[in-house]
Short mmCIF file of C-alpha atoms in Angstrom, two decimals:
data_model
loop_
_atom_site.label_atom_id
_atom_site.label_comp_id
_atom_site.label_asym_id
_atom_site.label_seq_id
_atom_site.Cartn_x
_atom_site.Cartn_y
_atom_site.Cartn_z
CA MET A 1 349.58 83.83 149.45
CA THR A 2 352.82 82.17 150.51
CA CYS A 3 353.82 81.71 154.16
CA ARG A 4 357.32 80.69 155.22
CA LYS A 5 358.45 79.11 158.48
CA LEU A 6 360.43 81.25 160.89
CA ILE A 7 364.15 80.73 160.17
CA PRO A 8 367.29 82.66 161.11
CA ALA A 9 368.34 84.88 158.19
CA LEU A 10 370.55 87.85 157.31
CA SER A 11 371.93 89.46 154.16
CA GLY A 12 373.28 92.69 152.77
CA PRO A 13 375.34 94.69 155.26
CA LEU A 14 374.74 92.28 158.15
CA LEU A 15 376.13 89.34 156.18
CA ALA A 16 379.51 90.99 156.68
CA LEU A 17 379.22 90.13 160.37
CA LEU A 18 379.91 86.51 159.47
CA PHE A 19 382.41 85.97 156.67
CA PHE A 20 384.81 83.46 155.18
CA ILE A 21 388.46 84.37 155.72
CA SER A 22 389.93 83.88 152.26
CA THR A 23 393.58 82.81 152.24
CA LEU A 24 393.45 81.50 148.68
CA SER A 25 396.93 81.12 147.28
CA THR A 26 398.61 79.11 144.57
CA ALA A 27 397.74 75.43 144.42
CA GLU A 28 399.21 73.39 147.28
CA PRO A 29 398.89 69.72 146.35
CA LEU A 30 399.17 67.18 149.12
CA SER A 31 402.60 65.71 149.60
CA GLN A 32 403.05 61.99 148.98
CA GLU A 33 403.40 61.50 152.72
CA GLU A 34 400.16 63.39 153.45
CA ALA A 35 398.20 61.54 150.75
CA ALA A 36 399.47 58.16 151.96
CA HIS A 37 398.60 59.04 155.55
CA LEU A 38 395.01 59.98 154.65
CA GLN A 39 394.58 56.81 152.60
CA GLN A 40 395.87 54.70 155.48
CA LYS A 41 393.74 56.57 158.02
CA GLY A 42 390.53 55.81 156.10
CA LYS A 43 388.28 58.35 157.87
CA VAL A 44 388.37 61.46 160.06
CA ASN A 45 386.38 61.40 163.33
CA VAL A 46 384.71 64.78 163.94
CA CYS A 47 383.49 66.31 167.21
CA ILE A 48 381.33 69.44 167.28
CA ASP A 49 379.27 71.65 169.57
CA PRO A 50 375.90 69.83 169.38
CA SER A 51 373.82 72.95 170.20
CA TRP A 52 375.42 75.96 168.50
CA MET A 53 373.11 76.58 165.56
CA PRO A 54 373.25 77.93 162.94
CA PHE A 55 377.01 77.31 163.10
CA GLU A 56 376.78 73.62 163.98
CA GLY A 57 374.57 71.15 165.80
CA ILE A 58 373.06 67.67 165.93
CA ASP A 59 369.35 67.48 165.00
CA LYS A 60 366.70 65.21 166.50
CA ARG A 61 367.57 62.48 164.01
CA GLY A 62 371.23 62.55 165.04
CA ASN A 63 372.40 64.24 161.85
CA TYR A 64 375.28 66.73 161.73
CA THR A 65 373.93 70.08 160.48
CA GLY A 66 374.87 73.76 160.28
CA ILE A 67 377.48 75.93 158.59
CA SER A 68 380.43 73.83 159.74
CA ALA A 69 378.71 70.67 158.41
CA ASP A 70 378.69 72.17 154.92
CA PHE A 71 382.35 73.21 155.20
CA MET A 72 383.43 69.80 156.55
CA GLN A 73 381.62 68.05 153.67
CA ALA A 74 383.47 70.30 151.22
CA PHE A 75 386.84 69.59 152.89
CA SER A 76 386.00 65.86 152.88
CA ASP A 77 385.36 65.97 149.13
CA GLN A 78 388.51 68.05 148.61
CA LEU A 79 390.76 65.61 150.51
CA LYS A 80 388.87 62.50 149.32
CA ILE A 81 388.43 61.07 152.83
CA PRO A 82 385.11 60.60 154.69
CA PHE A 83 384.42 62.66 157.82
CA GLU A 84 382.44 60.74 160.46
CA LEU A 85 380.55 62.45 163.34
CA VAL A 86 381.31 61.41 166.94
CA SER A 87 378.01 62.15 168.65
CA THR A 88 378.11 64.12 171.93
CA LYS A 89 375.50 65.88 174.05
CA THR A 90 377.47 68.97 175.18
CA TRP A 91 380.44 71.09 174.11
CA ALA A 92 382.26 70.05 177.30
CA GLU A 93 381.88 66.38 176.30
CA SER A 94 383.26 67.16 172.82
CA MET A 95 386.29 68.91 174.34
CA GLN A 96 386.90 65.95 176.65
CA LYS A 97 386.78 63.50 173.74
CA ALA A 98 389.26 65.68 171.85
CA LYS A 99 391.64 65.59 174.84
CA GLN A 100 391.30 61.80 174.98
CA ARG A 101 391.84 61.61 171.17
CA GLU A 102 388.53 59.87 170.60
CA CYS A 103 387.97 62.38 167.79
CA ASP A 104 390.54 63.56 165.26
CA ILE A 105 389.23 67.10 164.84
CA LEU A 106 386.96 69.72 166.37
CA ALA A 107 385.22 71.26 163.36
CA MET A 108 384.86 74.86 164.51
CA LEU A 109 386.52 76.56 167.48
CA HIS A 110 388.52 79.64 168.48
CA TYR A 111 392.23 79.39 169.30
CA ASN A 112 393.49 79.93 172.83
CA GLU A 113 396.54 78.78 174.78
CA GLN A 114 394.69 76.17 176.84
CA ARG A 115 393.33 74.44 173.73
CA ALA A 116 396.72 74.62 172.01
CA LYS A 117 398.05 72.22 174.66
CA PHE A 118 396.19 69.31 173.03
CA LEU A 119 395.25 70.65 169.57
CA ASN A 120 396.94 72.03 166.47
CA PHE A 121 394.96 74.67 164.55
CA THR A 122 394.41 75.30 160.86
CA PRO A 123 394.17 78.89 159.61
CA PRO A 124 390.77 80.39 160.63
CA TYR A 125 388.06 80.03 157.97
CA ILE A 126 385.21 82.03 159.55
CA SER A 127 385.26 85.26 161.56
CA VAL A 128 382.28 86.61 163.52
CA PRO A 129 381.94 89.19 166.36
CA VAL A 130 380.30 88.50 169.72
CA VAL A 131 377.36 90.63 170.97
CA LEU A 132 375.70 91.03 174.36
CA ILE A 133 372.07 89.90 174.79
CA ALA A 134 369.91 91.32 177.60
CA ARG A 135 366.25 92.03 178.38
CA ASP A 136 364.61 94.81 176.38
CA ASP A 137 364.64 97.20 179.38
CA ALA A 138 368.44 97.01 179.75
CA PRO A 139 370.61 100.04 178.80
CA PHE A 140 373.24 100.06 176.05
CA LEU A 141 376.21 97.88 177.08
CA ASP A 142 379.60 98.96 175.72
CA ASP A 143 381.68 95.76 175.93
CA PHE A 144 381.93 93.32 178.85
CA GLY A 145 383.14 96.00 181.27
CA ALA A 146 379.72 97.69 181.21
CA ILE A 147 378.18 94.67 182.96
CA LYS A 148 380.19 95.47 186.12
CA GLN A 149 378.98 93.29 189.01
CA GLN A 150 375.85 92.05 187.24
CA SER A 151 375.69 88.36 186.27
CA LEU A 152 376.86 87.24 182.82
CA GLY A 153 375.87 83.75 181.65
CA ILE A 154 378.62 81.86 179.80
CA VAL A 155 378.72 78.20 178.70
CA ARG A 156 381.62 76.48 180.46
CA GLY A 157 384.51 75.87 178.07
CA TYR A 158 383.56 78.53 175.51
CA ALA A 159 386.41 80.75 174.27
CA THR A 160 384.60 83.86 175.52
CA GLU A 161 385.23 82.70 179.10
CA HIS A 162 389.01 82.67 178.59
CA PHE A 163 388.91 86.12 176.94
CA ILE A 164 386.82 87.67 179.75
CA ARG A 165 389.02 86.16 182.50
CA GLN A 166 392.07 87.80 180.91
CA ARG A 167 390.64 91.18 179.85
CA PHE A 168 387.74 91.75 182.27
CA PRO A 169 388.57 89.85 185.48
CA ASN A 170 385.91 91.69 187.55
CA VAL A 171 382.98 90.43 185.46
CA ASN A 172 380.71 88.09 187.44
CA ILE A 173 380.58 84.96 185.24
CA VAL A 174 377.81 82.43 185.92
CA TYR A 175 378.22 79.09 184.15
CA THR A 176 375.30 77.61 182.20
CA ASN A 177 374.73 74.28 180.48
CA SER A 178 374.07 75.72 177.01
CA LEU A 179 373.25 78.93 175.14
CA THR A 180 369.58 77.94 175.30
CA ASP A 181 369.89 77.78 179.08
CA SER A 182 371.64 81.19 179.15
CA LEU A 183 368.98 82.93 177.02
CA ARG A 184 366.09 81.48 179.02
CA LYS A 185 367.65 82.63 182.30
CA VAL A 186 368.21 86.14 180.91
CA SER A 187 364.57 86.21 179.74
CA ARG A 188 363.37 85.22 183.24
CA GLY A 189 365.63 87.77 184.95
CA GLN A 190 367.84 85.10 186.56
CA LEU A 191 370.84 86.47 184.61
CA TYR A 192 371.54 90.05 183.58
CA ALA A 193 373.04 89.24 180.17
CA THR A 194 374.76 86.62 178.05
CA ALA A 195 377.24 86.75 175.17
CA THR A 196 377.06 84.98 171.83
CA THR A 197 377.25 85.64 168.10
CA LEU A 198 374.42 87.56 166.45
CA PRO A 199 373.38 84.69 164.11
CA THR A 200 373.14 82.28 167.05
CA ALA A 201 371.17 84.82 169.12
CA LEU A 202 368.63 85.40 166.33
CA TYR A 203 368.25 81.67 165.69
CA LEU A 204 367.63 80.71 169.33
CA ILE A 205 365.49 83.73 170.27
CA GLN A 206 363.15 82.98 167.36
CA LYS A 207 363.13 79.25 168.03
CA LEU A 208 362.41 79.67 171.77
CA GLY A 209 359.97 82.60 171.38
CA LEU A 210 361.89 84.89 173.79
CA ALA A 211 360.38 88.18 172.61
CA ASN A 212 361.62 90.22 175.61
CA LEU A 213 365.31 89.97 174.63
CA LYS A 214 367.40 92.35 172.51
CA VAL A 215 370.94 92.96 171.27
CA ALA A 216 372.15 95.27 174.06
CA GLY A 217 375.67 96.00 172.85
CA HIS A 218 378.89 95.00 171.10
CA THR A 219 382.05 93.44 172.53
CA SER A 220 385.72 93.61 171.60
CA PHE A 221 385.85 89.81 171.20
CA LEU A 222 385.97 88.33 167.70
CA TYR A 223 385.51 84.62 167.07
CA GLU A 224 388.10 83.46 164.52
CA LEU A 225 387.02 79.91 163.94
CA SER A 226 389.48 77.23 162.85
CA ILE A 227 389.62 73.44 162.72
CA GLY A 228 391.31 71.96 165.81
CA VAL A 229 393.37 68.82 165.03
CA ARG A 230 394.63 66.33 167.61
CA LYS A 231 398.20 67.20 168.62
CA ASP A 232 399.75 63.88 167.58
CA ASP A 233 398.51 63.97 163.94
CA LEU A 234 400.70 66.57 162.22
CA LEU A 235 400.08 65.21 158.71
CA LEU A 236 396.30 65.53 159.09
CA ALA A 237 396.73 69.10 160.40
CA SER A 238 398.94 69.96 157.43
CA ALA A 239 396.48 68.50 154.90
CA LEU A 240 393.50 70.32 156.45
CA SER A 241 395.43 73.60 156.53
CA LYS A 242 396.05 73.28 152.80
CA ALA A 243 392.36 72.56 152.22
CA VAL A 244 391.39 75.70 154.17
CA ARG A 245 393.90 77.92 152.39
CA GLN A 246 392.78 76.74 148.94
CA PHE A 247 389.01 76.75 149.57
CA PRO A 248 387.30 78.86 146.83
CA GLN A 249 385.66 82.10 147.96
CA GLU A 250 382.62 81.49 145.73
CA GLU A 251 381.95 78.12 147.40
CA ALA A 252 382.17 79.75 150.82
CA ASP A 253 379.69 82.43 149.71
CA LYS A 254 377.23 79.73 148.63
CA ILE A 255 377.44 78.09 152.06
CA MET A 256 376.79 81.42 153.81
CA GLN A 257 373.86 82.23 151.52
CA ARG A 258 372.21 78.88 152.23
CA TRP A 259 371.95 79.90 155.88
CA TYR A 260 371.31 83.66 155.50
CA THR A 261 368.79 84.66 152.86
CA VAL A 262 366.21 87.08 154.30
CA LYS A 263 366.87 90.82 154.07
CA VAL A 264 366.99 92.95 157.25
CA GLN A 265 365.79 96.56 156.92
CA GLN A 266 368.20 99.31 157.94
CA GLN A 267 367.01 102.36 159.80
CA ILE A 268 368.83 104.90 161.96
CA ASP A 269 367.43 106.10 165.30
CA TYR A 270 367.88 109.84 164.69
CA THR A 271 366.50 110.79 168.11
CA LEU A 272 369.29 108.99 169.91
CA LEU A 273 371.81 110.24 167.35
CA LEU A 274 370.80 113.89 167.88
CA THR A 275 370.98 113.48 171.66
CA ILE A 276 374.49 112.07 171.46
CA THR A 277 375.54 114.78 168.97
CA ALA A 278 374.27 117.54 171.29
CA VAL A 279 376.36 116.17 174.16
CA PHE A 280 379.46 116.22 172.02
CA VAL A 281 378.81 119.76 170.78
CA VAL A 282 379.22 120.95 174.39
CA ILE A 283 382.43 118.95 174.70
CA ILE A 284 383.74 120.40 171.43
CA MET A 285 383.09 123.96 172.69
CA LEU A 286 385.13 123.25 175.83
CA LEU A 287 387.84 121.21 174.11
CA ILE A 288 388.17 122.80 170.69
CA TYR A 289 391.70 121.51 170.22
CA ARG A 290 390.29 117.94 170.25
CA ASN A 291 387.82 118.67 167.45
CA ARG A 292 388.94 115.93 165.08
CA THR A 293 389.04 113.23 167.77
CA VAL A 294 385.53 114.00 168.98
CA HIS A 295 384.05 113.99 165.45
CA ALA A 296 385.64 110.62 164.68
CA PHE A 297 384.23 109.14 167.91
CA ASN A 298 380.80 110.60 167.15
CA ALA A 299 380.75 109.00 163.68
CA LYS A 300 381.75 105.63 165.17
CA LEU A 301 378.96 105.87 167.74
CA ALA A 302 376.42 106.72 165.00
CA LYS A 303 377.36 103.61 163.03
CA MET A 304 377.09 101.49 166.19
CA ASN A 305 373.59 102.86 166.84
CA ALA A 306 372.53 102.10 163.25
CA ARG A 307 373.67 98.47 163.55
CA LEU A 308 371.89 98.03 166.88
CA THR A 309 368.68 99.47 165.40
CA ASP A 310 368.87 97.01 162.49
CA ARG A 311 369.27 94.05 164.82
CA ASN A 312 366.51 95.12 167.19
CA GLN A 313 364.12 95.50 164.24
CA ARG A 314 364.77 91.86 163.51
CA LEU A 315 363.98 90.89 167.11
CA GLU A 316 360.82 93.05 167.18
CA GLN A 317 359.30 90.86 164.47
CA ILE A 318 359.18 88.06 167.03
CA SER A 319 356.58 89.99 169.09
CA LYS A 320 354.05 89.49 166.29
CA ARG A 321 354.15 85.77 166.93
CA ASP A 322 352.97 83.58 169.77
CA TYR A 323 355.15 84.46 172.77
CA LEU A 324 355.72 80.83 173.83
CA THR A 325 356.03 78.76 170.65
CA GLY A 326 357.29 81.35 168.14
CA ILE A 327 354.63 80.40 165.56
CA TYR A 328 351.94 82.80 164.26
CA ASN A 329 349.34 83.97 166.81
CA ARG A 330 345.55 83.98 166.36
CA VAL A 331 345.37 87.59 165.17
CA ARG A 332 347.82 86.82 162.35
CA MET A 333 346.02 83.59 161.39
CA ASP A 334 342.63 85.38 161.34
CA GLY A 335 344.07 87.88 158.88
CA ASP A 336 345.65 85.18 156.69
CA ILE A 337 342.42 83.14 156.52
CA GLN A 338 340.38 86.22 155.59
CA GLN A 339 342.95 87.12 152.92
CA GLU A 340 342.63 83.61 151.48
CA ILE A 341 338.80 83.92 151.52
CA ASN A 342 339.03 87.23 149.62
CA ARG A 343 341.37 85.62 147.06
CA PHE A 344 338.95 82.70 146.64
CA GLN A 345 335.98 85.05 146.07
CA GLN A 346 337.96 86.92 143.40
CA GLY A 347 338.48 83.74 141.41
CA GLY A 348 341.50 82.33 143.21
CA GLY A 349 342.17 78.67 143.94
CA LYS A 350 340.56 76.54 146.62
CA PHE A 351 342.06 76.14 150.07
CA SER A 352 341.62 73.97 153.16
CA VAL A 353 341.96 74.51 156.90
CA ILE A 354 343.09 72.01 159.55
CA LEU A 355 342.18 72.68 163.20
CA PHE A 356 343.64 70.37 165.83
CA ASP A 357 343.60 70.17 169.63
CA LEU A 358 345.86 68.18 171.96
CA ASP A 359 343.79 65.57 173.81
CA ASN A 360 343.72 65.63 177.64
CA PHE A 361 346.52 68.19 177.78
CA GLN A 362 345.29 69.62 181.09
CA GLN A 363 346.26 66.29 182.66
CA VAL A 364 349.85 66.83 181.46
CA ASN A 365 349.98 70.19 183.27
CA LEU A 366 348.52 68.66 186.42
CA GLU A 367 350.91 65.71 186.53
CA HIS A 368 354.13 67.34 185.29
CA GLY A 369 353.65 71.07 185.87
CA HIS A 370 353.14 73.98 183.48
CA GLY A 371 356.88 74.25 182.78
CA VAL A 372 356.94 70.79 181.20
CA GLY A 373 353.61 71.51 179.50
CA ASP A 374 355.03 74.65 177.86
CA LEU A 375 358.11 72.74 176.70
CA ILE A 376 355.92 70.04 175.12
CA LEU A 377 353.85 72.70 173.28
CA ILE A 378 357.11 74.01 171.79
CA GLU A 379 358.19 70.48 170.82
CA VAL A 380 354.82 69.81 169.15
CA CYS A 381 355.18 73.03 167.13
CA ARG A 382 358.69 72.12 165.95
CA MET A 383 357.41 68.68 164.89
CA VAL A 384 354.50 70.19 162.92
CA GLU A 385 356.85 72.68 161.20
CA ASP A 386 359.02 69.77 160.06
CA VAL A 387 356.02 67.96 158.50
CA ILE A 388 353.91 70.68 156.83
CA HIS A 389 354.70 72.25 153.45
CA ASP A 390 356.67 75.49 153.09
CA TRP A 391 353.57 77.22 151.71
CA ASP A 392 351.32 76.22 154.62
CA CYS A 393 350.67 78.72 157.44
CA PHE A 394 350.80 77.39 161.02
CA GLY A 395 349.56 79.25 164.10
CA ARG A 396 348.35 78.88 167.65
CA TRP A 397 344.55 79.19 167.89
CA GLY A 398 344.43 79.28 171.69
CA GLY A 399 345.62 77.21 174.65
CA ASN A 400 346.51 73.80 173.23
CA SER A 401 344.60 74.34 169.94
CA PHE A 402 346.44 74.99 166.66
CA ILE A 403 345.40 75.79 163.09
CA ILE A 404 347.01 75.16 159.68
CA LEU A 405 346.02 77.12 156.57
CA CYS A 406 346.69 75.13 153.37
CA PRO A 407 346.51 77.32 150.22
CA ASP A 408 345.63 75.64 146.89
CA THR A 409 344.86 72.41 148.74
CA SER A 410 341.81 70.13 148.39
CA LEU A 411 340.03 68.45 151.29
CA GLU A 412 341.53 65.08 150.33
CA LYS A 413 345.10 66.43 150.44
CA SER A 414 344.50 68.16 153.78
CA VAL A 415 343.26 64.84 155.23
CA VAL A 416 346.47 63.14 154.02
CA LEU A 417 348.51 65.84 155.79
CA ALA A 418 346.46 65.52 159.01
CA ASP A 419 346.85 61.72 158.98
CA LYS A 420 350.62 62.14 158.62
CA LEU A 421 350.73 64.61 161.53
CA LEU A 422 348.74 62.17 163.69
CA ARG A 423 351.17 59.32 162.89
CA VAL A 424 354.28 61.42 163.51
CA MET A 425 352.78 62.69 166.78
CA HIS A 426 352.44 59.07 167.94
CA LEU A 427 356.09 58.35 167.10
CA THR A 428 357.65 61.51 168.54
CA GLU A 429 359.37 61.42 171.95
CA TYR A 430 358.41 64.36 174.18
CA SER A 431 359.89 65.72 177.41
CA GLU A 432 359.47 63.59 180.56
CA GLY A 433 358.38 60.68 178.33
CA VAL A 434 354.88 62.18 177.96
CA SER A 435 352.66 60.62 175.26
CA ILE A 436 350.74 63.19 173.19
CA ARG A 437 347.59 62.55 171.15
CA ALA A 438 345.42 64.99 169.21
CA SER A 439 342.12 65.35 167.36
CA PHE A 440 342.13 66.89 163.87
CA CYS A 441 339.31 68.50 161.86
CA CYS A 442 339.77 69.20 158.12
CA VAL A 443 337.51 71.34 155.89
CA GLU A 444 337.71 72.79 152.40
CA PHE A 445 336.33 76.34 152.16
CA CYS A 446 333.24 77.04 150.07
CA ASN A 447 331.85 80.42 149.08
CA SER A 448 328.64 80.07 151.08
CA GLU A 449 330.00 80.83 154.56
CA THR A 450 331.99 83.49 156.41
CA GLN A 451 335.26 83.00 158.25
CA ALA A 452 333.43 83.07 161.61
CA GLU A 453 330.96 80.39 160.43
CA LEU A 454 333.81 78.24 159.11
CA THR A 455 335.84 78.28 162.34
CA ARG A 456 332.71 77.87 164.51
CA ARG A 457 331.73 74.71 162.61
CA MET A 458 335.26 73.32 162.96
CA GLU A 459 335.42 74.03 166.70
CA ASN A 460 332.05 72.37 167.32
CA ALA A 461 333.01 69.32 165.26
CA LEU A 462 336.34 69.06 167.10
CA LYS A 463 334.54 69.10 170.47
CA GLN A 464 332.32 66.23 169.28
CA ALA A 465 335.37 64.25 168.13
CA LYS A 466 337.10 64.72 171.49
CA ASN A 467 333.95 63.66 173.36
CA GLU A 468 334.00 60.44 171.30
CA GLY A 469 337.55 59.60 172.43
CA GLY A 470 339.77 61.89 170.32
CA ASP A 471 343.00 60.77 168.62
CA ARG A 472 341.43 60.86 165.17
CA VAL A 473 341.02 62.86 161.96
CA ILE A 474 337.52 64.01 160.96
CA THR A 475 336.30 65.98 157.95
CA LEU A 476 333.57 68.56 157.46
CA GLN A 477 331.61 68.82 154.24
CA SER A 478 330.62 72.17 152.78
CA PRO A 479 327.22 73.41 154.08
CA VAL A 480 324.27 73.09 151.70
CA THR A 481 323.04 76.45 150.33
CA GLU A 482 319.48 77.37 149.32
CA ASP A 483 320.41 76.87 145.66
CA GLU A 484 321.65 73.30 146.21
CA ASP A 485 319.55 70.11 146.23
CA PRO A 486 320.10 68.28 149.54
CA GLU A 487 319.35 64.98 147.81
#
């Protein structure tokens, strides 16, 4: 059995929603003036949106990551000049630094007239449509106009704001600090909807465990993402434009595939399709002279419904996981452990189980509130996912207890993993400066006990460890059977 961590992923037809805009032409070597300018410049300072994954972001270690990071590395190699990240905390801060010329480029942004006042733009190298995200009880939303007087959460400074102000001036825009903030407020009912790209929506909804959200509709806005270059550096803008125009399509495909690899099933909602078709049959009978127009519109609506069904299937998978942390829930882990037991009894390899519980976590809720407590649980889960192996299964056992299933792993190796988790937990910074400790129990399965007996022994041992002070790793030996000599 192989278990993979929850990651954002698309392929097949949906991969067309995010594509490289190929402008490949004949070779355009840099001019002597451009080459000399880059050599004299020495490096290119880059600003990005620090929280717009999977497109771009800054991880906990301060590293530049995402799709744009891969493209910028490729452009850096192509132009033979290093690109250096200028760290920021918000998109608004990145825009301000670009205006003040503290950074040479913004790696990925959409053109508009306001930005053109202080930036030059390369040709766009990625195009992706924007969708509307709402709670799962919301109706279908056909573009921004369908929101009417309801609240729409938009991050201040995003290009969608400028588009809506021009095309849909009656929409009630509510500014938020980030897309994460927007999605959480929609989930709580504080906002009616928000707008973002589908890949970003899937990534954040899975990461935050917001199972009550869905793709509610399409919009007429299309992100065409370019590199923005400071207005006073025309030679850099010219060199980057050549790099974009000459970038190989196959290299762009490899970048996309690194971020989108899991297949999404396609399925049409025929009930809704038949209902819509019946409505249009009546219209056709009354307006026979418009027969061709109505059929074309009906076909377009059917395709839209199919795409929405595909995306909602992806979001429905989230409901099978823990609603808060996004990791597997207890029902799923019970099934995986039993499956591993069955494999072991049929001659399969050994496996180990790690059960751990956060020490004195009730005190965290009492002192800082359940909101902070929930956020820390999510942070702990992200830390564990970064440490464990890709083949390990990680789930929430209940409350502040968690379990890790380690296939083909001995007791000794599981203890090494638990010790590493304990050390990393000590070093990790959590919200509100809270210090988190945990007690771990490791056991290697033997054929003489059931799943219920295994987990009961681990829970009892973990209670004993916590009573003795916690913050430790303990092991359980296999129980002695009637056929074994206790000596």
